[in-house]
Amino acid sequence: MNCNIGVIRGDGIGPEVVSEAIKVLDAVAKKYNHTFNYDEILMGGCSIDATGEPLTKEAIEQAKAADAVLLGSIGGDAKTSPWYKLPADKRPEAGLLGIRKALNLFANLRPAYLYPQLKEACPLRDDIIGDGFDMMIMRELTGGLYFGKRETREVNGKTEAYDTLTYNEDEIRRIAIRGFDIAMKRKKKVTSVDKANVLDSSRLWRKVVEEVAADYPEVTLEHMLVDNAAMQLVKDPKQFDVILTENMFGDILSDEASMVTGSIGMLSSASLNDTKFGLYEPSGGSAPDIAGKGIANPIATILSAAMMLRFTFDMDKEADAIENAINKVLDEGYRTIDIMPAPGKELTGITQVGTEKMGDLIVEHL
Ligand code: NAD
């Protein structure tokens, strides 16, 4: 197969981890007889430095022309980077919001999977972890509070601010359909998270999700209020398969779920629209604190590349091969610094490696 992949290396550790993902993709191409063509796209801080804009029209056109985009991460240290002296719509993060909107990427998928080899990194008690957990957070990405009308104004001599949370039924239906489709490929359970006891937008969310559920009789649907969901994620994460939720709830819960796995450097993500196109990126940020040191964990980005093969290119066996190779490398005790056992824990059989070595090991095990 001939695939055109847009590559946004971005800032901080982005270029380091993307290089390793491309190394793995090239090895997959060789082994399975595919051709991956890469088109380098500028976005984020590096784009500001080169063009004055975090995301240019040209970059959007390049992304639109690709079958899928692989992104490292964008942004810098908010305290020291000159990018954060710019107005909000000119900062690196504006590039991310802009590309999601321009490509209509309304569905964000974030797996939270506890690798048995990394159980030690999970902050939860052993009896809660049990045999581990494996959930997929499906977050609506282009509607709700982050895109609604907002204003800060003076009223009767006092400053007040408001934000609005709006969803229409079509926006809810299309993400719900995606959520149920994914559940069909997994354990066939959807937990729809809302705040229907208070919010009108949540009551509409619940109604539309129930309508969609009627078309998926094999999938079990449950509703959960967001405050309870935040609790249940640390009390009994095993109960979840697909968590389906709106933009802001998903933003918060997906970070909580990733922390519960204990290893941000292991978590991939995908943002999809209603075609096969997807933007694939690690869940973590640009980690300016470790950028340039060659120690970042490239696995989240490599797993994002595997998600790209699975969801955009329907290359399930190639994606499986990457995931299996990562498992073998972990089984053999190789760890980047972020997934090393905590100080004082057993180190027998564990070898610490840097970014490039981790990429090489995964290629070797393919
Ligand atoms: P972060 O995820 O970059 O870092 C949090 C902590 O996790 C740091 O200690 C970092 O060293 C560590 N970490 C993250 N990824 C790692 C990896 N692959 N290997 C090893 N350690 C890793 O979050 P932050 O510090 O809040 O944000 C830094 C910058 O990233 C900010 O500018 C923020 O806006 C940006 N950001 C970008 C994205 C994105 O590009 N999608 C997402 C989140 C944050």
Tab-separated table of N, CA and C and ligand atoms in Angstrom, residues 13 17 43 71-78 83-84 92-93 96 100 110 255 264-266 269 281-291 295-301 336-339, ligand 1:
chain	number	residue	atom	x	y	z
A	13	ILE	N	10.366	17.626	22.985
A	13	ILE	CA	10.764	16.246	22.661
A	13	ILE	C	10.119	15.750	21.363
A	17	VAL	N	10.968	12.062	19.506
A	17	VAL	CA	10.099	10.871	19.553
A	17	VAL	C	9.533	10.534	18.177
A	43	MET	N	4.202	23.201	12.661
A	43	MET	CA	3.104	23.659	13.528
A	43	MET	C	3.664	23.920	14.925
A	71	LEU	N	1.870	13.441	14.741
A	71	LEU	CA	2.323	14.661	15.426
A	71	LEU	C	3.141	14.279	16.652
A	72	GLY	N	4.258	14.994	16.863
A	72	GLY	CA	5.038	14.793	18.097
A	72	GLY	C	4.331	15.531	19.212
A	73	SER	N	4.676	16.784	19.408
A	73	SER	CA	3.952	17.610	20.375
A	73	SER	C	4.397	19.039	20.153
A	74	ILE	N	3.600	19.966	20.617
A	74	ILE	CA	3.949	21.369	20.407
A	74	ILE	C	3.923	22.104	21.746
A	75	GLY	N	4.599	23.242	21.769
A	75	GLY	CA	4.578	24.076	22.970
A	75	GLY	C	5.926	24.088	23.672
A	76	GLY	N	6.059	25.053	24.584
A	76	GLY	CA	7.308	25.178	25.330
A	76	GLY	C	7.016	25.458	26.781
A	77	ASP	N	8.034	25.923	27.470
A	77	ASP	CA	7.875	26.243	28.887
A	77	ASP	C	7.190	27.611	29.001
A	78	ALA	N	5.979	27.607	29.554
A	78	ALA	CA	5.173	28.828	29.582
A	78	ALA	C	5.866	29.952	30.357
A	83	TRP	N	7.346	32.456	23.210
A	83	TRP	CA	6.068	32.179	22.545
A	83	TRP	C	4.887	32.571	23.428
A	84	TYR	N	5.096	32.530	24.757
A	84	TYR	CA	3.965	32.790	25.673
A	84	TYR	C	3.817	34.271	26.020
A	92	PRO	N	1.695	28.592	20.511
A	92	PRO	CA	1.792	27.267	19.896
A	92	PRO	C	0.485	26.470	19.964
A	93	GLU	N	-0.193	26.509	21.128
A	93	GLU	CA	-1.393	25.691	21.325
A	93	GLU	C	-2.519	26.080	20.378
A	96	LEU	N	-2.792	23.778	17.536
A	96	LEU	CA	-3.472	22.508	17.784
A	96	LEU	C	-4.990	22.665	17.659
A	100	ARG	N	-7.368	21.000	14.587
A	100	ARG	CA	-8.543	20.158	14.924
A	100	ARG	C	-9.781	20.712	14.240
A	110	ARG	N	-8.399	8.161	23.389
A	110	ARG	CA	-7.205	7.981	24.216
A	110	ARG	C	-7.299	6.682	24.980
A	255	ASP	N	-6.966	12.837	31.252
A	255	ASP	CA	-5.710	13.056	31.985
A	255	ASP	C	-5.684	12.242	33.273
A	264	ILE	N	2.757	8.439	31.418
A	264	ILE	CA	2.300	9.306	30.320
A	264	ILE	C	3.089	9.024	29.034
A	265	GLY	N	4.327	8.614	29.171
A	265	GLY	CA	5.165	8.341	27.994
A	265	GLY	C	4.761	7.093	27.222
A	266	MET	N	3.714	6.378	27.707
A	266	MET	CA	3.263	5.138	27.058
A	266	MET	C	1.910	5.306	26.364
A	269	SER	N	-2.705	8.594	21.226
A	269	SER	CA	-4.045	9.142	21.019
A	269	SER	C	-4.294	9.353	19.532
A	281	GLU	N	-1.107	11.257	17.825
A	281	GLU	CA	-0.077	11.925	18.641
A	281	GLU	C	-0.017	11.304	20.037
A	282	PRO	N	1.142	11.433	20.683
A	282	PRO	CA	1.203	10.958	22.072
A	282	PRO	C	0.308	11.809	22.967
A	283	SER	N	-0.143	11.229	24.082
A	283	SER	CA	-1.032	11.980	24.980
A	283	SER	C	-0.295	13.076	25.735
A	284	GLY	N	0.996	12.910	25.935
A	284	GLY	CA	1.752	13.886	26.719
A	284	GLY	C	2.080	15.116	25.893
A	285	GLY	N	2.740	16.070	26.532
A	285	GLY	CA	3.099	17.306	25.857
A	285	GLY	C	4.537	17.282	25.363
A	286	SER	N	5.110	18.473	25.208
A	286	SER	CA	6.434	18.585	24.590
A	286	SER	C	7.561	18.428	25.615
A	287	ALA	N	7.206	18.236	26.873
A	287	ALA	CA	8.175	17.961	27.942
A	287	ALA	C	9.442	18.800	27.837
A	288	PRO	N	9.309	20.143	27.888
A	288	PRO	CA	10.513	20.980	27.722
A	288	PRO	C	11.592	20.675	28.752
A	289	ASP	N	11.196	20.122	29.908
A	289	ASP	CA	12.186	19.830	30.956
A	289	ASP	C	13.201	18.763	30.542
A	290	ILE	N	12.831	17.907	29.586
A	290	ILE	CA	13.777	16.849	29.193
A	290	ILE	C	14.144	16.922	27.704
A	291	ALA	N	13.666	17.961	27.024
A	291	ALA	CA	13.924	18.072	25.574
A	291	ALA	C	15.420	18.148	25.296
A	295	ILE	N	16.365	11.331	26.348
A	295	ILE	CA	15.854	10.387	27.354
A	295	ILE	C	14.328	10.204	27.278
A	296	ALA	N	13.655	10.964	26.403
A	296	ALA	CA	12.180	10.874	26.337
A	296	ALA	C	11.755	9.481	25.901
A	297	ASN	N	10.627	9.074	26.391
A	297	ASN	CA	10.078	7.771	26.012
A	297	ASN	C	9.373	7.907	24.651
A	298	PRO	N	9.829	7.195	23.634
A	298	PRO	CA	9.185	7.325	22.320
A	298	PRO	C	7.983	6.400	22.146
A	299	ILE	N	7.670	5.565	23.168
A	299	ILE	CA	6.663	4.513	22.955
A	299	ILE	C	5.275	5.086	22.659
A	300	ALA	N	4.889	6.181	23.350
A	300	ALA	CA	3.552	6.744	23.087
A	300	ALA	C	3.424	7.154	21.622
A	301	THR	N	4.495	7.697	21.070
A	301	THR	CA	4.446	8.138	19.667
A	301	THR	C	4.455	6.929	18.733
A	336	THR	N	12.710	3.305	29.535
A	336	THR	CA	13.210	4.680	29.536
A	336	THR	C	13.041	5.212	30.957
A	337	ILE	N	13.621	6.383	31.195
A	337	ILE	CA	13.724	6.878	32.581
A	337	ILE	C	12.359	7.044	33.256
A	338	ASP	N	11.349	7.443	32.466
A	338	ASP	CA	10.028	7.718	33.050
A	338	ASP	C	9.307	6.459	33.520
A	339	ILE	N	9.719	5.290	33.005
A	339	ILE	CA	9.033	4.052	33.413
A	339	ILE	C	9.970	3.128	34.199
B	1	NAD	P1	4.118	17.337	29.504
B	1	NAD	O1	3.287	16.153	29.162
B	1	NAD	O2	4.938	17.899	28.395
B	1	NAD	O3	5.096	16.965	30.706
B	1	NAD	C1	4.636	16.518	31.978
B	1	NAD	C2	5.713	15.626	32.609
B	1	NAD	O4	5.732	14.374	31.914
B	1	NAD	C3	7.125	16.222	32.473
B	1	NAD	O5	7.858	15.917	33.637
B	1	NAD	C4	7.715	15.475	31.298
B	1	NAD	O6	9.125	15.354	31.356
B	1	NAD	C5	7.020	14.110	31.390
B	1	NAD	N1	6.857	13.494	30.063
B	1	NAD	C6	5.927	13.817	29.122
B	1	NAD	N2	6.097	13.056	28.024
B	1	NAD	C7	7.160	12.256	28.285
B	1	NAD	C8	7.839	11.253	27.541
B	1	NAD	N3	7.477	10.913	26.298
B	1	NAD	N4	8.898	10.629	28.108
B	1	NAD	C9	9.268	10.944	29.356
B	1	NAD	N5	8.673	11.874	30.119
B	1	NAD	C10	7.626	12.533	29.587
B	1	NAD	O7	3.127	18.438	30.078
B	1	NAD	P2	3.384	19.953	30.491
B	1	NAD	O8	4.725	20.093	31.123
B	1	NAD	O9	2.178	20.358	31.188
B	1	NAD	O10	3.408	20.738	29.107
B	1	NAD	C11	4.590	21.095	28.409
B	1	NAD	C12	4.219	21.755	27.091
B	1	NAD	O11	3.534	20.814	26.259
B	1	NAD	C13	3.270	22.947	27.233
B	1	NAD	O12	3.676	23.951	26.335
B	1	NAD	C14	1.917	22.393	26.832
B	1	NAD	O13	1.049	23.375	26.318
B	1	NAD	C15	2.327	21.420	25.764
B	1	NAD	N6	1.352	20.353	25.499
B	1	NAD	C16	1.220	19.976	24.212
B	1	NAD	C17	0.363	18.954	23.897
B	1	NAD	C18	0.240	18.540	22.466
B	1	NAD	O14	1.104	18.866	21.670
B	1	NAD	N7	-0.786	17.817	22.097
B	1	NAD	C19	-0.348	18.278	24.902
B	1	NAD	C20	-0.154	18.661	26.231
B	1	NAD	C21	0.714	19.707	26.523
